[in-house]
Amino acid sequence: MAFLLFQLNSLRSRLVLLVLLAIAPITVMTFINGQRERDHAVAVAEENLQRLTNLAAANEAQSIAGARQILRDMASIPNLADDEAHCNQLAANILRENPDYSNLGLIRLNGDVACSGVPFNTKVNLADRSHFRRAVHLRRFVAGGYVFGRVILKHTVNLTYPVLDEQQRVTAVVFASLDLTRLDRFVADIQLPPGSLLLTTDSEGKIISRKPNPDDWYGKQVSPEMRNAMAAEPGKPVTLVGPDGVSRLHRFARVGNNGLTDYTVTIGIPADAITANARHDQMLDLAALGATIILALLAAWFVGDVLVLRRVKQLADTANRIASGTLEARSGIAYGKEEISDLARALDAMAAALQEKEKQHLRAESQLREADRRKDEFLAMLAHELRNPLAPISAGAQLLQSGHASEGAVRRTAGIIVRQVHHMTRLVDDLLDVSRVTRGLVTLTRAPLDVAQIVADAVEQAEPLMQARQHRFEVKLPPSPLLVNGDHKRLVQVLVNVLNNAAKYTPTGGEIQLAAYADGANVKLVVSDNGIGMSADLRSHVFDLFAQADRNSDRSQGGLGLGLALVKSLVELHGGAVAVESAGEQQGSTFIITLPGTPQQPAAAPASQASAPSQQLRVLVVDDNVDAAQTLQLLLETAGHKVSVAHSAMEALEVAQARAPQLCLLDIGLPGISGYELARGLRALPATAHAALVAITGYGRHEDREQARIAGFDHYYVKPVDVDALLALIATLPTPSGVS
């Protein structure tokens, strides 16, 4: 039979021969593979079990790390423990925004709870709580063990963080009670085989989360065998018999690293369930082997040509078409359970994946081109916006240098230069504001504010542009006050940017309206105009960085396309939202700013101080830029002060010893010795120990200001300095005993 088959040249006869030759080794390998699959199933189960355990631990660690950050932020608030009402309000606000916590608050060193996000009528003392004592002793974040809350009556773990004073002494402890039902959210989403167990314990072996039946197990102690396994090497698999008599394979993982918590997570899967699939698969393999041999013999002899050859040729043709670049080619073979169908499915999936990757490549290429185009447009607009003020400044400087200008021309030229410098300063400030917001460095000084005062201050800044363009401007405010809790300066900046945007894109003589009203618990500020409107495409990215309507050289409205991006970021920092509506181009636009309202009364405005009379001072100006130093010298001498100039730190110290200046205006970026070190040196000299030190620098970051304060500076100005503000500051300095 075999000899005859070898003499045949048909594929069917050869397929039959191959099937006969393959029967014996396939049968042997089926048994061998069955054993390997069982071993592999155990290894895979251990690996997957460890991965799932690590994932559960990482999820819980993320929740606890988030709580640590909130507590760290609370602990950094100055004098938090001194204002119980503010502390209660702050804790309540954080509690509303973070439903994972049952309570937040502050504990004094005697254990009394000074403030709490959950109101309570009786005095609560937590001096006996270990998490409080550990936070005071260790002076770091502590994740405590299981606690059933005395006030909130919930299953919790308490997370604590010490409040340190300037001498790094513990003055109080802030805490957050994490609701254990919230900690179990990730546990509830995990699909485990029947009979599986997932639980988390604290450092004392008490259960703080469990699946299934968590409510029946909160606070209970695990078995000594489980406790010992948790204390052993975390990555080592252990088989344990549970209280229900089920033998389970367990893996363990610590919650967090670097001392975040002492919690341990374990997941246990019944040992029988691990190899059940492998045993079932082996039986299926054996059955499939017998059926395959029979069907293969029949198929090879009777229908090999129909079921194999034609399909193989069809797959080969499809593969060749795909290789030639026709990615939409498909095999056209109906998917079944045989190998050729799997091959057809894989081939079709490969073609679909290649086609999708090609589409993604084209989309990414388009997005890169768009990003590159927007970058080029922004750089061109930045150059345009900076050259615009530089032109009149350059022309004015040349006019002043000529020495032939009349007194009136000098005044007009000086006014032009001042206005253009202010314009360039605003452009740079916008860029710095965007940088600070995108890096999360903006800190809001919140207070209850009257919306009417915000509107009045914003209108005062935006109205000159509207008047210059002859706009009809109307403000509508309700008769009763509207209150929000926010940063006055930043909210005025938001409203000014929106009003200026409306003025820039509304033609001369157009109409602009500002309305404020209450909408439930929120306050809405609506700015509408009948200007050029927006297309649907522009509305979709109007709040993106560098976005402008019709940005081109002949219709530029000025600015860098940063204002509305700042508006969106600042409003969202206040917990609000901003939206835009427009019926289309030439149909006007409406910007809607929504802010959370507050029932608190606005803080009383500080009483204005009368300007002190002008006085003559001994002033030391230090700047390595000779032109900047001489300009500031001329300005101060014109105001009647006696000014000395130095261009390095060593020269400044010599002048200070000789002249004993009462006011020192110092640049920070000096060669050799920085302005910070110079300030410390001046404070160490008897002649300037009590002099007023003012930083005048190009550095404007919060970190720079803080470093200047530590170095001994009294005031801080960013170049180009606001001359009026500087002269006003000098006028408020203590009157000197005399000027030599």
PDB file of N, CA, C and O in Angstrom, residues 709-739:
ATOM      1  N   ARG A 709      13.234  86.219  48.578  1.00  0.00           N
ATOM      2  CA  ARG A 709      12.752  86.499  49.935  1.00  0.00           C
ATOM      3  C   ARG A 709      13.692  85.895  50.980  1.00  0.00           C
ATOM      4  O   ARG A 709      14.039  86.552  51.973  1.00  0.00           O
ATOM      5  N   ILE A 710      14.148  84.670  50.728  1.00  0.00           N
ATOM      6  CA  ILE A 710      15.055  84.015  51.672  1.00  0.00           C
ATOM      7  C   ILE A 710      16.386  84.751  51.736  1.00  0.00           C
ATOM      8  O   ILE A 710      17.023  84.843  52.788  1.00  0.00           O
ATOM      9  N   ALA A 711      16.825  85.304  50.601  1.00  0.00           N
ATOM     10  CA  ALA A 711      18.110  86.004  50.559  1.00  0.00           C
ATOM     11  C   ALA A 711      18.068  87.351  51.279  1.00  0.00           C
ATOM     12  O   ALA A 711      19.126  87.918  51.571  1.00  0.00           O
ATOM     13  N   GLY A 712      16.888  87.890  51.561  1.00  0.00           N
ATOM     14  CA  GLY A 712      16.802  89.138  52.306  1.00  0.00           C
ATOM     15  C   GLY A 712      16.184  90.297  51.544  1.00  0.00           C
ATOM     16  O   GLY A 712      16.146  91.424  52.051  1.00  0.00           O
ATOM     17  N   PHE A 713      15.678  90.072  50.337  1.00  0.00           N
ATOM     18  CA  PHE A 713      15.034  91.143  49.586  1.00  0.00           C
ATOM     19  C   PHE A 713      13.699  91.502  50.230  1.00  0.00           C
ATOM     20  O   PHE A 713      12.959  90.637  50.721  1.00  0.00           O
ATOM     21  N   ASP A 714      13.388  92.814  50.189  1.00  0.00           N
ATOM     22  CA  ASP A 714      12.113  93.295  50.715  1.00  0.00           C
ATOM     23  C   ASP A 714      11.039  93.336  49.635  1.00  0.00           C
ATOM     24  O   ASP A 714       9.852  93.152  49.938  1.00  0.00           O
ATOM     25  N   HIS A 715      11.432  93.607  48.388  1.00  0.00           N
ATOM     26  CA  HIS A 715      10.465  93.747  47.296  1.00  0.00           C
ATOM     27  C   HIS A 715      11.047  93.125  46.036  1.00  0.00           C
ATOM     28  O   HIS A 715      12.262  92.922  45.929  1.00  0.00           O
ATOM     29  N   TYR A 716      10.152  92.830  45.057  1.00  0.00           N
ATOM     30  CA  TYR A 716      10.569  92.106  43.858  1.00  0.00           C
ATOM     31  C   TYR A 716       9.839  92.688  42.651  1.00  0.00           C
ATOM     32  O   TYR A 716       8.605  92.758  42.634  1.00  0.00           O
ATOM     33  N   TYR A 717      10.604  93.136  41.631  1.00  0.00           N
ATOM     34  CA  TYR A 717      10.024  93.657  40.393  1.00  0.00           C
ATOM     35  C   TYR A 717      10.643  92.926  39.209  1.00  0.00           C
ATOM     36  O   TYR A 717      11.845  92.632  39.204  1.00  0.00           O
ATOM     37  N   VAL A 718       9.808  92.641  38.217  1.00  0.00           N
ATOM     38  CA  VAL A 718      10.271  91.987  36.993  1.00  0.00           C
ATOM     39  C   VAL A 718      10.471  93.032  35.911  1.00  0.00           C
ATOM     40  O   VAL A 718       9.643  93.924  35.725  1.00  0.00           O
ATOM     41  N   LYS A 719      11.609  92.947  35.190  1.00  0.00           N
ATOM     42  CA  LYS A 719      11.898  93.868  34.104  1.00  0.00           C
ATOM     43  C   LYS A 719      10.922  93.631  32.955  1.00  0.00           C
ATOM     44  O   LYS A 719      10.548  92.487  32.703  1.00  0.00           O
ATOM     45  N   PRO A 720      10.556  94.683  32.216  1.00  0.00           N
ATOM     46  CA  PRO A 720      10.873  96.097  32.474  1.00  0.00           C
ATOM     47  C   PRO A 720      10.078  96.606  33.665  1.00  0.00           C
ATOM     48  O   PRO A 720       8.886  96.338  33.770  1.00  0.00           O
ATOM     49  N   VAL A 721      10.732  97.286  34.544  1.00  0.00           N
ATOM     50  CA  VAL A 721      10.117  97.690  35.797  1.00  0.00           C
ATOM     51  C   VAL A 721       9.021  98.717  35.550  1.00  0.00           C
ATOM     52  O   VAL A 721       9.126  99.580  34.670  1.00  0.00           O
ATOM     53  N   ASP A 722       7.935  98.588  36.301  1.00  0.00           N
ATOM     54  CA  ASP A 722       6.857  99.578  36.268  1.00  0.00           C
ATOM     55  C   ASP A 722       7.337 100.800  37.069  1.00  0.00           C
ATOM     56  O   ASP A 722       7.421 100.765  38.300  1.00  0.00           O
ATOM     57  N   VAL A 723       7.661 101.868  36.346  1.00  0.00           N
ATOM     58  CA  VAL A 723       8.265 103.046  36.987  1.00  0.00           C
ATOM     59  C   VAL A 723       7.328 103.636  38.032  1.00  0.00           C
ATOM     60  O   VAL A 723       7.751 103.997  39.141  1.00  0.00           O
ATOM     61  N   ASP A 724       6.039 103.753  37.694  1.00  0.00           N
ATOM     62  CA  ASP A 724       5.092 104.330  38.654  1.00  0.00           C
ATOM     63  C   ASP A 724       5.034 103.497  39.928  1.00  0.00           C
ATOM     64  O   ASP A 724       4.997 104.047  41.038  1.00  0.00           O
ATOM     65  N   ALA A 725       5.026 102.174  39.766  1.00  0.00           N
ATOM     66  CA  ALA A 725       4.981 101.311  40.954  1.00  0.00           C
ATOM     67  C   ALA A 725       6.254 101.461  41.783  1.00  0.00           C
ATOM     68  O   ALA A 725       6.209 101.474  43.017  1.00  0.00           O
ATOM     69  N   LEU A 726       7.419 101.574  41.112  1.00  0.00           N
ATOM     70  CA  LEU A 726       8.677 101.729  41.842  1.00  0.00           C
ATOM     71  C   LEU A 726       8.704 103.045  42.607  1.00  0.00           C
ATOM     72  O   LEU A 726       9.098 103.095  43.780  1.00  0.00           O
ATOM     73  N   LEU A 727       8.295 104.145  41.968  1.00  0.00           N
ATOM     74  CA  LEU A 727       8.280 105.443  42.651  1.00  0.00           C
ATOM     75  C   LEU A 727       7.272 105.444  43.794  1.00  0.00           C
ATOM     76  O   LEU A 727       7.515 106.056  44.846  1.00  0.00           O
ATOM     77  N   ALA A 728       6.137 104.762  43.592  1.00  0.00           N
ATOM     78  CA  ALA A 728       5.155 104.670  44.676  1.00  0.00           C
ATOM     79  C   ALA A 728       5.735 103.898  45.855  1.00  0.00           C
ATOM     80  O   ALA A 728       5.495 104.241  47.018  1.00  0.00           O
ATOM     81  N   LEU A 729       6.508 102.845  45.578  1.00  0.00           N
ATOM     82  CA  LEU A 729       7.150 102.091  46.656  1.00  0.00           C
ATOM     83  C   LEU A 729       8.144 102.959  47.409  1.00  0.00           C
ATOM     84  O   LEU A 729       8.177 102.967  48.646  1.00  0.00           O
ATOM     85  N   ILE A 730       8.969 103.718  46.667  1.00  0.00           N
ATOM     86  CA  ILE A 730       9.962 104.579  47.316  1.00  0.00           C
ATOM     87  C   ILE A 730       9.272 105.595  48.222  1.00  0.00           C
ATOM     88  O   ILE A 730       9.762 105.923  49.319  1.00  0.00           O
ATOM     89  N   ALA A 731       8.106 106.080  47.780  1.00  0.00           N
ATOM     90  CA  ALA A 731       7.381 107.073  48.571  1.00  0.00           C
ATOM     91  C   ALA A 731       6.878 106.503  49.889  1.00  0.00           C
ATOM     92  O   ALA A 731       6.636 107.245  50.839  1.00  0.00           O
ATOM     93  N   THR A 732       6.710 105.165  49.959  1.00  0.00           N
ATOM     94  CA  THR A 732       6.196 104.557  51.196  1.00  0.00           C
ATOM     95  C   THR A 732       7.298 104.154  52.164  1.00  0.00           C
ATOM     96  O   THR A 732       7.002 103.711  53.274  1.00  0.00           O
ATOM     97  N   LEU A 733       8.578 104.276  51.745  1.00  0.00           N
ATOM     98  CA  LEU A 733       9.665 103.879  52.631  1.00  0.00           C
ATOM     99  C   LEU A 733       9.766 104.837  53.813  1.00  0.00           C
ATOM    100  O   LEU A 733       9.407 106.019  53.704  1.00  0.00           O
ATOM    101  N   PRO A 734      10.276 104.366  54.941  1.00  0.00           N
ATOM    102  CA  PRO A 734      10.396 105.246  56.112  1.00  0.00           C
ATOM    103  C   PRO A 734      11.238 106.481  55.795  1.00  0.00           C
ATOM    104  O   PRO A 734      12.229 106.424  55.060  1.00  0.00           O
ATOM    105  N   THR A 735      10.834 107.620  56.332  1.00  0.00           N
ATOM    106  CA  THR A 735      11.544 108.880  56.086  1.00  0.00           C
ATOM    107  C   THR A 735      12.936 108.818  56.711  1.00  0.00           C
ATOM    108  O   THR A 735      13.088 108.506  57.887  1.00  0.00           O
ATOM    109  N   PRO A 736      13.984 109.051  55.922  1.00  0.00           N
ATOM    110  CA  PRO A 736      15.353 108.970  56.467  1.00  0.00           C
ATOM    111  C   PRO A 736      15.650 110.121  57.414  1.00  0.00           C
ATOM    112  O   PRO A 736      15.063 111.200  57.339  1.00  0.00           O
ATOM    113  N   SER A 737      16.577 109.872  58.296  1.00  0.00           N
ATOM    114  CA  SER A 737      16.964 110.924  59.242  1.00  0.00           C
ATOM    115  C   SER A 737      17.722 112.043  58.557  1.00  0.00           C
ATOM    116  O   SER A 737      17.782 113.164  59.049  1.00  0.00           O
ATOM    117  N   GLY A 738      18.309 111.783  57.432  1.00  0.00           N
ATOM    118  CA  GLY A 738      19.033 112.813  56.702  1.00  0.00           C
ATOM    119  C   GLY A 738      19.795 112.213  55.569  1.00  0.00           C
ATOM    120  O   GLY A 738      20.098 111.039  55.564  1.00  0.00           O
ATOM    121  N   VAL A 739      20.090 112.974  54.549  1.00  0.00           N
ATOM    122  CA  VAL A 739      20.824 112.518  53.380  1.00  0.00           C
ATOM    123  C   VAL A 739      22.098 113.306  53.294  1.00  0.00           C
ATOM    124  O   VAL A 739      22.076 114.527  53.216  1.00  0.00           O
TER     125      VAL A 739
END
